[in-house]
PDB file of C-alpha atoms in Angstrom:
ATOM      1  CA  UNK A   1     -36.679  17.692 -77.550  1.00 95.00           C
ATOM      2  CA  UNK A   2     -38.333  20.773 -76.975  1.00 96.00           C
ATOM      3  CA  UNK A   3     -39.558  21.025 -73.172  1.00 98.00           C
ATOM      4  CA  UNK A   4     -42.972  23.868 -72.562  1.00 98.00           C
ATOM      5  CA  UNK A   5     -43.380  24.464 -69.038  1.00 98.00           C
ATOM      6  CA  UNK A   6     -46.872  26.120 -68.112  1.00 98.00           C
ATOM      7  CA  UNK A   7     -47.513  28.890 -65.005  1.00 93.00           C
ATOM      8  CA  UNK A   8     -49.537  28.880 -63.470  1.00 95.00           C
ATOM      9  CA  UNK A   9     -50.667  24.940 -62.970  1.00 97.00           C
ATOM     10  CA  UNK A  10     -54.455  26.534 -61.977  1.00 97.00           C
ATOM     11  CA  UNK A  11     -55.590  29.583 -61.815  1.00 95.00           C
ATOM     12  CA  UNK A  12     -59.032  30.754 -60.236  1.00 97.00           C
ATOM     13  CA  UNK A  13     -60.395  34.408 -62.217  1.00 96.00           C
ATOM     14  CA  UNK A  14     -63.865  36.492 -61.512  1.00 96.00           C
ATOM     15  CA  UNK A  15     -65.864  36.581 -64.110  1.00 96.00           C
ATOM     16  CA  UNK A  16     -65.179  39.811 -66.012  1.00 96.00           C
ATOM     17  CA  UNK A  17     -61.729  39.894 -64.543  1.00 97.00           C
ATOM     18  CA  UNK A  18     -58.525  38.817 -66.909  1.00 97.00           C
ATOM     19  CA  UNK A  19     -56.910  35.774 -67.003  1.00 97.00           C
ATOM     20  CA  UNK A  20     -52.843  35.068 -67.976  1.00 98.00           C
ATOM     21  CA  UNK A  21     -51.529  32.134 -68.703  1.00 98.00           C
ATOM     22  CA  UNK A  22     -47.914  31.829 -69.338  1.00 98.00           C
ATOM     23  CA  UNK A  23     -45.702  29.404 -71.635  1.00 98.00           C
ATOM     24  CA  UNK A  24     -41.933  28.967 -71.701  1.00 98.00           C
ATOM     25  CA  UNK A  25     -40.230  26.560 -73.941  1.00 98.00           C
ATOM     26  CA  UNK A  26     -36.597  25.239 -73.722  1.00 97.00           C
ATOM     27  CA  UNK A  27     -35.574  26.330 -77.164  1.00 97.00           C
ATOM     28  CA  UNK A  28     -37.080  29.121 -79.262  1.00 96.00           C
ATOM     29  CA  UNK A  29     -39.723  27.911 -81.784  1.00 96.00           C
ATOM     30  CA  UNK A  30     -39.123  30.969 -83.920  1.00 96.00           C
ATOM     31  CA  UNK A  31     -39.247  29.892 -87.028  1.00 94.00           C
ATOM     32  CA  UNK A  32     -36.891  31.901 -89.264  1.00 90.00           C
ATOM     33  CA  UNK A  33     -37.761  31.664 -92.740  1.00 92.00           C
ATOM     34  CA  UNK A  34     -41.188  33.597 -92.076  1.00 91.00           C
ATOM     35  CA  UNK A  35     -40.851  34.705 -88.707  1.00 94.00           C
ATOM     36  CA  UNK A  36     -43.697  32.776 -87.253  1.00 95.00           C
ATOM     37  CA  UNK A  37     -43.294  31.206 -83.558  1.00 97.00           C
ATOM     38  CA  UNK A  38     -45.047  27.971 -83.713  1.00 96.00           C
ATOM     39  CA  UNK A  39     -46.508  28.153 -80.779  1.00 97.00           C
ATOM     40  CA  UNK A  40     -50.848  27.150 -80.242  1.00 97.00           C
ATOM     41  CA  UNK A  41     -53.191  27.332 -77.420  1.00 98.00           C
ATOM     42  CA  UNK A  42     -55.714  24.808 -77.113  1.00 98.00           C
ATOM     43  CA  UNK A  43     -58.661  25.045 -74.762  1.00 98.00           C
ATOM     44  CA  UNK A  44     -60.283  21.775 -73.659  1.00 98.00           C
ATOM     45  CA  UNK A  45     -63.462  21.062 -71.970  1.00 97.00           C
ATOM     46  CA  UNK A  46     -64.115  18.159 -69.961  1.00 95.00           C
ATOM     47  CA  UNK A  47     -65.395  15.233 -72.596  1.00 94.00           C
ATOM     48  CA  UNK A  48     -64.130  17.207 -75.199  1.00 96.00           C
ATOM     49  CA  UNK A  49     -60.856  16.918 -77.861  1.00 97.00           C
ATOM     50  CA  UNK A  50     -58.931  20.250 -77.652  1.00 97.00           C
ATOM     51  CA  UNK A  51     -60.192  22.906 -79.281  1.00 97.00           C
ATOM     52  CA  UNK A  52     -57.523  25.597 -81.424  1.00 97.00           C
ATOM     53  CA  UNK A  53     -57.667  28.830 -79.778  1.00 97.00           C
ATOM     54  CA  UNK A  54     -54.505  30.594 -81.481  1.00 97.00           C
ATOM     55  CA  UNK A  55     -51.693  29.791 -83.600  1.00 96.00           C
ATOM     56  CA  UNK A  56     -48.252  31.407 -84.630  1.00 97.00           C
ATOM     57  CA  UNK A  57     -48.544  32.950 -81.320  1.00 96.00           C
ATOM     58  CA  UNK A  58     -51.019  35.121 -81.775  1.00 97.00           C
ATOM     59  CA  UNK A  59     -53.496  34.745 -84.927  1.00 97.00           C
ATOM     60  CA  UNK A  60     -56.960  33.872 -83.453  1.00 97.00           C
ATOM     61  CA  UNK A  61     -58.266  30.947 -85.191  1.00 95.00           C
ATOM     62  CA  UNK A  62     -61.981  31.490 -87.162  1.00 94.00           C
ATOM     63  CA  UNK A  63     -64.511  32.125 -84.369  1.00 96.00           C
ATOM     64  CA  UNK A  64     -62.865  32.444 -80.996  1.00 97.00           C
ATOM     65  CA  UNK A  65     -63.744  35.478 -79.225  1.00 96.00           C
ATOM     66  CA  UNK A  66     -61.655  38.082 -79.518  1.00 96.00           C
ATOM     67  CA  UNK A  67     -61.366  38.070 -75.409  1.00 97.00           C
ATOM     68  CA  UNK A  68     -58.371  35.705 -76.279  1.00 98.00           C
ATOM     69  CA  UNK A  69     -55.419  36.844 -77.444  1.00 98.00           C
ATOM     70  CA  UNK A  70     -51.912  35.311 -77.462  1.00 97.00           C
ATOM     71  CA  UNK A  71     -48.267  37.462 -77.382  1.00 97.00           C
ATOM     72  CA  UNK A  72     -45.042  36.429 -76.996  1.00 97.00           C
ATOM     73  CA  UNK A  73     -42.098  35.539 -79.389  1.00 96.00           C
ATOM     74  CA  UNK A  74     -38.799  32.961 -79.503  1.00 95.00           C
ATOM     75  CA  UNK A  75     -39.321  31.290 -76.175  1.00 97.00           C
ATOM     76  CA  UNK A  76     -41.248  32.944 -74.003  1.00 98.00           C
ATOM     77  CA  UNK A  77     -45.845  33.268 -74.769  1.00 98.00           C
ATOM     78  CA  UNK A  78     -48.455  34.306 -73.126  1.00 98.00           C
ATOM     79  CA  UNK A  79     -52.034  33.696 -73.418  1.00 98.00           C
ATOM     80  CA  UNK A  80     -54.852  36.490 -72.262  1.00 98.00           C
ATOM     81  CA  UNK A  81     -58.991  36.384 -71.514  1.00 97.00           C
ATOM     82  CA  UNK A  82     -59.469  39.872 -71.169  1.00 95.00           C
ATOM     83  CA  UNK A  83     -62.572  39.572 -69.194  1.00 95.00           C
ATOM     84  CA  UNK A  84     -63.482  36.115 -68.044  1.00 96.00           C
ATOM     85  CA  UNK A  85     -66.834  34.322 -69.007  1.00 97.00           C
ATOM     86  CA  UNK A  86     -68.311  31.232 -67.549  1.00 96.00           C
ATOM     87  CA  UNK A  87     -67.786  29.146 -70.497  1.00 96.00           C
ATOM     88  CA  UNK A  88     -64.022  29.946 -70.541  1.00 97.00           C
ATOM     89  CA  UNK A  89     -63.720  27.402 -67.875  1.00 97.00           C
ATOM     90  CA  UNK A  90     -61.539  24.951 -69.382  1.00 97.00           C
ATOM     91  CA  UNK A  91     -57.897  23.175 -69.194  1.00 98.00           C
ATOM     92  CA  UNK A  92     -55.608  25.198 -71.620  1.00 98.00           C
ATOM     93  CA  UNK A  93     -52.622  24.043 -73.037  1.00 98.00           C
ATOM     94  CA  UNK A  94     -49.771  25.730 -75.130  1.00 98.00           C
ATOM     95  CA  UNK A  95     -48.026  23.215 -77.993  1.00 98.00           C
ATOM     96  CA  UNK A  96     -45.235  23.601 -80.113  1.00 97.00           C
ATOM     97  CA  UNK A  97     -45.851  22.099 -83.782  1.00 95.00           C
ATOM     98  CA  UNK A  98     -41.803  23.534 -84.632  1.00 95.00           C
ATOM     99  CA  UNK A  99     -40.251  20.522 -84.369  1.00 94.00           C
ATOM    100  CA  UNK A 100     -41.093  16.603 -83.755  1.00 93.00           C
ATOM    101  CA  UNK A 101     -41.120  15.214 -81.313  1.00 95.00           C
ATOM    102  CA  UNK A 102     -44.751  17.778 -81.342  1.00 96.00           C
ATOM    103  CA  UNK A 103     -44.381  18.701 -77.492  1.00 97.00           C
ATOM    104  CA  UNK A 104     -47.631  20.755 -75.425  1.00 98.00           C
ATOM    105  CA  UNK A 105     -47.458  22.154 -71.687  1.00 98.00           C
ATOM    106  CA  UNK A 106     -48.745  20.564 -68.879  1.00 98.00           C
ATOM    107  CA  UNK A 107     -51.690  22.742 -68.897  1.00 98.00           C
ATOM    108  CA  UNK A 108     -53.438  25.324 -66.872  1.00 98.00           C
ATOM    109  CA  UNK A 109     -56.928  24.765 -65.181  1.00 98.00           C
ATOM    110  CA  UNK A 110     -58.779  27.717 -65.417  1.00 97.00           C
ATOM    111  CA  UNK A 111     -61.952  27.963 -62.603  1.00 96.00           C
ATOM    112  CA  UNK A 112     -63.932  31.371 -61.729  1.00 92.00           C
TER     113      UNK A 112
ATOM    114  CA  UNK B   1     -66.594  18.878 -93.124  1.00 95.00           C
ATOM    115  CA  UNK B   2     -63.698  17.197 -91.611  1.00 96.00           C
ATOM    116  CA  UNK B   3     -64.379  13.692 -89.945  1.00 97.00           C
ATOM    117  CA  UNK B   4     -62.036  11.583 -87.947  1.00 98.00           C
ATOM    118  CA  UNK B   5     -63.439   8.545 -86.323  1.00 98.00           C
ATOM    119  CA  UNK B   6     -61.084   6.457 -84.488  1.00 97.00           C
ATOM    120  CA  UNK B   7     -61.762   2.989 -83.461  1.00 96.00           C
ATOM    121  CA  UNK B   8     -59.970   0.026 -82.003  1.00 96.00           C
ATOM    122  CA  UNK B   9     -60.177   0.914 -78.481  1.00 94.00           C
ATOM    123  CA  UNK B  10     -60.431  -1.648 -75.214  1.00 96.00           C
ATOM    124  CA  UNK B  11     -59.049  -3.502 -72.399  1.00 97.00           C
ATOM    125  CA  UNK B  12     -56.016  -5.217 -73.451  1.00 96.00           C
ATOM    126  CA  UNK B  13     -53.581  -7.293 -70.923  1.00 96.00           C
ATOM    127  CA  UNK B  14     -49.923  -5.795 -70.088  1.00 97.00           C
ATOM    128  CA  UNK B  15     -47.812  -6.564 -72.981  1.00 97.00           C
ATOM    129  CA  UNK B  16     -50.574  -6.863 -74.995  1.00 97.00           C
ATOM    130  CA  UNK B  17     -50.788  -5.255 -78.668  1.00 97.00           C
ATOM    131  CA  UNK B  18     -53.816  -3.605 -79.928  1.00 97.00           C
ATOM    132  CA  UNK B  19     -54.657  -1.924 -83.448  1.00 98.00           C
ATOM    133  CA  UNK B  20     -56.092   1.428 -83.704  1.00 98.00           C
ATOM    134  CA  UNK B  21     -57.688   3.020 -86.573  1.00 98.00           C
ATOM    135  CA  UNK B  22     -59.001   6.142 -87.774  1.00 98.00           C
ATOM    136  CA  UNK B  23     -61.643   6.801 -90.626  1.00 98.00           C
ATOM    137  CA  UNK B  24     -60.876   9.854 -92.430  1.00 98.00           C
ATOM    138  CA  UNK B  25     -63.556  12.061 -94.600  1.00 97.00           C
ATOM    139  CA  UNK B  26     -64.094  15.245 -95.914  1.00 97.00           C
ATOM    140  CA  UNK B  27     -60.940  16.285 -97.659  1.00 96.00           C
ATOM    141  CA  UNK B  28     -58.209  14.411-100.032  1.00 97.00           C
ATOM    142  CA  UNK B  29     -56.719  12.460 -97.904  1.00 97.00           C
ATOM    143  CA  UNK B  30     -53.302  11.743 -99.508  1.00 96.00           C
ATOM    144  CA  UNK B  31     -52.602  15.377 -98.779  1.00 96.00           C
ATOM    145  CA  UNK B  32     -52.254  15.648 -95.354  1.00 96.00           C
ATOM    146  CA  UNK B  33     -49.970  14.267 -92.936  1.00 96.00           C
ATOM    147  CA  UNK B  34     -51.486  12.499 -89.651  1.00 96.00           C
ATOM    148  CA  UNK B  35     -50.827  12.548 -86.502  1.00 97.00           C
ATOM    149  CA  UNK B  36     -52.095  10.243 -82.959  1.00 98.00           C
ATOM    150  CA  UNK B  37     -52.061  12.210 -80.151  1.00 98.00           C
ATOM    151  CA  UNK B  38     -53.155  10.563 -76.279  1.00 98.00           C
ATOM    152  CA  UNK B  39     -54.441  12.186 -72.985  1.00 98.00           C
ATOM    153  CA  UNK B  40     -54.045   9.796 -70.067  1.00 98.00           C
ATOM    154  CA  UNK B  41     -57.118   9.487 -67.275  1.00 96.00           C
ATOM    155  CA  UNK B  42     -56.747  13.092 -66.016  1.00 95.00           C
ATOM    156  CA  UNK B  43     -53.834  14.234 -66.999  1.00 97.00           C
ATOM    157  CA  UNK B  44     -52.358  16.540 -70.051  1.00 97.00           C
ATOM    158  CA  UNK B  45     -51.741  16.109 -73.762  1.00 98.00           C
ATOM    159  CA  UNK B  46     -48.881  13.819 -75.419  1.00 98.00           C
ATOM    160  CA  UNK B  47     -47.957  13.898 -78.914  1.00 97.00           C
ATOM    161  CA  UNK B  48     -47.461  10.213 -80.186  1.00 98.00           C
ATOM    162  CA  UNK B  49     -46.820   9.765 -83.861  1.00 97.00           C
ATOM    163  CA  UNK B  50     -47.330  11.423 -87.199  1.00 97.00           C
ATOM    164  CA  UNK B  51     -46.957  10.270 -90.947  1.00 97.00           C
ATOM    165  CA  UNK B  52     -46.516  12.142 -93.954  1.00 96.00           C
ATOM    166  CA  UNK B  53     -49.559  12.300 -96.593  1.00 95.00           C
ATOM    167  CA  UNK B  54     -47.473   9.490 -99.120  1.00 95.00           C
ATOM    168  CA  UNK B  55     -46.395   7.205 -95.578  1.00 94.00           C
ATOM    169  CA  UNK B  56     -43.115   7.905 -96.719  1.00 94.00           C
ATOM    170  CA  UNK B  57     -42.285   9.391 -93.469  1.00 95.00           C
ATOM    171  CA  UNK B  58     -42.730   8.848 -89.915  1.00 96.00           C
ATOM    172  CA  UNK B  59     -42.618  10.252 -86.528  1.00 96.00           C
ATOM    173  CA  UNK B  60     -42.448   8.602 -83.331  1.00 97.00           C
ATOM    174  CA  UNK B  61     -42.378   9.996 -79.453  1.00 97.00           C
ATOM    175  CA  UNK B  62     -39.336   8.260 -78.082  1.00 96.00           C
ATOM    176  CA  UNK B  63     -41.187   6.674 -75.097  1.00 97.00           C
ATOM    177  CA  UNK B  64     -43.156   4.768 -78.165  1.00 97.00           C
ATOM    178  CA  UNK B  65     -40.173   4.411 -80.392  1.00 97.00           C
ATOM    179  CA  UNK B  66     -40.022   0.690 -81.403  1.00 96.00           C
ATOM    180  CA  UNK B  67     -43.131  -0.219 -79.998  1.00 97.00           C
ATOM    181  CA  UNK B  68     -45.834   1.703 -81.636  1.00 98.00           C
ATOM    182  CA  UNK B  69     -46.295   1.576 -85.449  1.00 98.00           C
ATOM    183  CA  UNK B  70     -47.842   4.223 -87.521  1.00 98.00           C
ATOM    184  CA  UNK B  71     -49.021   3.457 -90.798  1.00 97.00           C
ATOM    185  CA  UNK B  72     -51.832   4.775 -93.197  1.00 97.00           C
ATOM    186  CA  UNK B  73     -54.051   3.384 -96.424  1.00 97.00           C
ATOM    187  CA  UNK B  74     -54.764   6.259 -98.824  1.00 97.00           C
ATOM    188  CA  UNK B  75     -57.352   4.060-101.075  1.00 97.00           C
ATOM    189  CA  UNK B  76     -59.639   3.830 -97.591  1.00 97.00           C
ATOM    190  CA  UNK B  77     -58.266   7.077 -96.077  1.00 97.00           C
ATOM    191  CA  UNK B  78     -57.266   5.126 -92.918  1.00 98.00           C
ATOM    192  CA  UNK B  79     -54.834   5.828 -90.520  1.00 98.00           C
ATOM    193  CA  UNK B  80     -53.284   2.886 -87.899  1.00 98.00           C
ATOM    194  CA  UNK B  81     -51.608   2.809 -85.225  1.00 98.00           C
ATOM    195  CA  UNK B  82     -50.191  -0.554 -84.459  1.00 98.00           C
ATOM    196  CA  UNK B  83     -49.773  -0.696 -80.813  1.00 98.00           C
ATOM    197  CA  UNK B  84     -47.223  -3.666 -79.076  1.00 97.00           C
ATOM    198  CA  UNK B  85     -45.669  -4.210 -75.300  1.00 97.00           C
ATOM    199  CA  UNK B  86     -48.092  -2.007 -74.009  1.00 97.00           C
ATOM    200  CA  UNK B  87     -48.145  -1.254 -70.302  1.00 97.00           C
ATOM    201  CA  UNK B  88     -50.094   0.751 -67.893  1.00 96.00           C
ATOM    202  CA  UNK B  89     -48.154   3.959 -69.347  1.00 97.00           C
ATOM    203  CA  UNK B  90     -49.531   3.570 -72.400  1.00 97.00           C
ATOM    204  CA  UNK B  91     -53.649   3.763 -70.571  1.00 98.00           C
ATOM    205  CA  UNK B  92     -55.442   6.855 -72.214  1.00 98.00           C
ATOM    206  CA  UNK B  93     -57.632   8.119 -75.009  1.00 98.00           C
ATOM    207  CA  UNK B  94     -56.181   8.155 -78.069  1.00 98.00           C
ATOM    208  CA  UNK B  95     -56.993  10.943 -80.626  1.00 98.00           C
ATOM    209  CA  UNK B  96     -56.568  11.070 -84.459  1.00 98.00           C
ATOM    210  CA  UNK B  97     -55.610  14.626 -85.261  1.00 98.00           C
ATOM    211  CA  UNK B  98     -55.121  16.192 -89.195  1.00 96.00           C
ATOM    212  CA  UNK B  99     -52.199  17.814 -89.499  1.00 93.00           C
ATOM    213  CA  UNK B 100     -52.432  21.317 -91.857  1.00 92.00           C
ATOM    214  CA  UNK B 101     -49.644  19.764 -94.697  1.00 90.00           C
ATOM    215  CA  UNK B 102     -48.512  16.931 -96.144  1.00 91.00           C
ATOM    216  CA  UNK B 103     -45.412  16.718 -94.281  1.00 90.00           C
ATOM    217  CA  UNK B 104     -44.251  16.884 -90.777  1.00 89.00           C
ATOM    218  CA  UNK B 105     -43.808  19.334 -88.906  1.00 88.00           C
ATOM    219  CA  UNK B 106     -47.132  21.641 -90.113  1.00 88.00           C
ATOM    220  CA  UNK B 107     -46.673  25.445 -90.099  1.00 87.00           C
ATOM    221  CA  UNK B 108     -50.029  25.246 -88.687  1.00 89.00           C
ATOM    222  CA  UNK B 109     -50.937  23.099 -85.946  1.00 90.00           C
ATOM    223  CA  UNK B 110     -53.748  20.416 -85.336  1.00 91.00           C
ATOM    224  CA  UNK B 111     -57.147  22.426 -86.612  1.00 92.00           C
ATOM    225  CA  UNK B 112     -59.289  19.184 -86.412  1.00 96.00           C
ATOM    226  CA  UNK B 113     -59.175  16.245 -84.044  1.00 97.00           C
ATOM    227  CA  UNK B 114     -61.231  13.095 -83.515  1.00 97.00           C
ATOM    228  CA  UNK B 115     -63.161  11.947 -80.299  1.00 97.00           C
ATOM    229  CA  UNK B 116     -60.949   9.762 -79.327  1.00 97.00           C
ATOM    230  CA  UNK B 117     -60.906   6.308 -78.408  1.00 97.00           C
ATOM    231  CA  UNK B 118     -59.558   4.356 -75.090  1.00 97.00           C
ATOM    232  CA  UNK B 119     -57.316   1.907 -74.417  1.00 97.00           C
ATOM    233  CA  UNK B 120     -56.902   0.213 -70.625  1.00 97.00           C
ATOM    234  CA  UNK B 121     -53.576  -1.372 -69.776  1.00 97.00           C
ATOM    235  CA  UNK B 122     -54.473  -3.550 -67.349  1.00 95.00           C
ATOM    236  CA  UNK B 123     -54.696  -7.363 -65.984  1.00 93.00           C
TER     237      UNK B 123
END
């Protein structure tokens, strides 16, 4: 089973400032056929079911800001809020969709 | 638009079985695979089980493996998740997510999810 392990667990940013989060899996989640890493980032607010940030590491999904980016490839991702807003305070989590057992990190809180 | 409605959620007794459902609408049905995914009282995300768009196929997370059931109805465009031996592990909301293809694993992860529904382990 594919293990992601999340750094850091919380993270406190100034607004305006940048924000890295950082995602390492146990096995790569390149996929090789098309060369996509199936690797997300989810954002979720408190009350709230997840909400898709990016996918294949980094392709934004329709209407995020494009604050957030995502880089990274095989095992090793990172996710980036270039300049912090208020409403980017959230739990985010990474997930692999390569293989079942689906697996996601433990997340990162993100406060200002 | 995409709607997932899950239901089924409560207080059940340790070793108790419960029944959740979810009420799909918006797009055909039959095409997509499904998935359950739960979020215990504060704490992060776990991936339960999927099926294929036919119910052909089926996914489990091994700590649910021959417990949990996953099953689906394509002439209501329902998905269940048939729940036995449940303990306080199992405590947490329970979301209905679309996968992005009819079979598991997506090339494109979970785009839509439900609001969830709760289930309490407890005596």
């Amino acid at each position: 089973d594919i293990v992601l392990t999340q750094s850091p667990d919380s993270l406190a940013v100034s607004l305006g400032e940048r924000a890295t989060i950082n995602c390492k899996s146990s096995q790569s989640v390149l996929y090789g056929p098309n060369n996509k890493n199936y690797l997300a980032w989810y954002q979720q607010k408190p009350g709230q079911p997840p909400k898709l940030l990016l996918y294949w590491s980094s392709t934004r999904e329709s209407g995020v800001p494009d604050r957030f980016s995502g880089s990274g490839s095989g095992a090793d991702f990172t996710l980036t809020i270039s300049s912090l807003q208020a409403e980017d305070v959230a739990v985010y989590y990474c997930h692999q969709n390569y293989a079942t057992p689906y697996s996601f990190g433990q997340g990162t809180k993100l406060e200002i | 638009e995409v709607q997932l409605v899950e239901s089924g959620g409560g207080l059940v007794q340790p070793g108790g079985s419960l029944r959740l459902s979810c009420a799909a609408s918006g797009f055909i049905f039959s095409n997509y695979a499904m998935s359950w995914v739960r979020q215990a009282p504060g704490k992060g995300l776990e991936w339960v089980s999927g099926i294929s768009g036919s119910g052909g196929s089926t996914h489990y997370a091994d700590v649910v493996k021959g417990r949990f059931t996953i099953s689906r109805d394509n002439s209501k465009n329902t998905v269940n998740l048939q729940m036995n031996s449940l303990g306080g592990e199992d405590t947490a909301k329970y979301f209905c997510v679309k996968e992005e293809d009819i079979l598991l694993p997506a090339a494109v992860p979970f785009h839509h999810w439900g609001q969830g529904t709760l289930i309490t382990v407890s005596s």
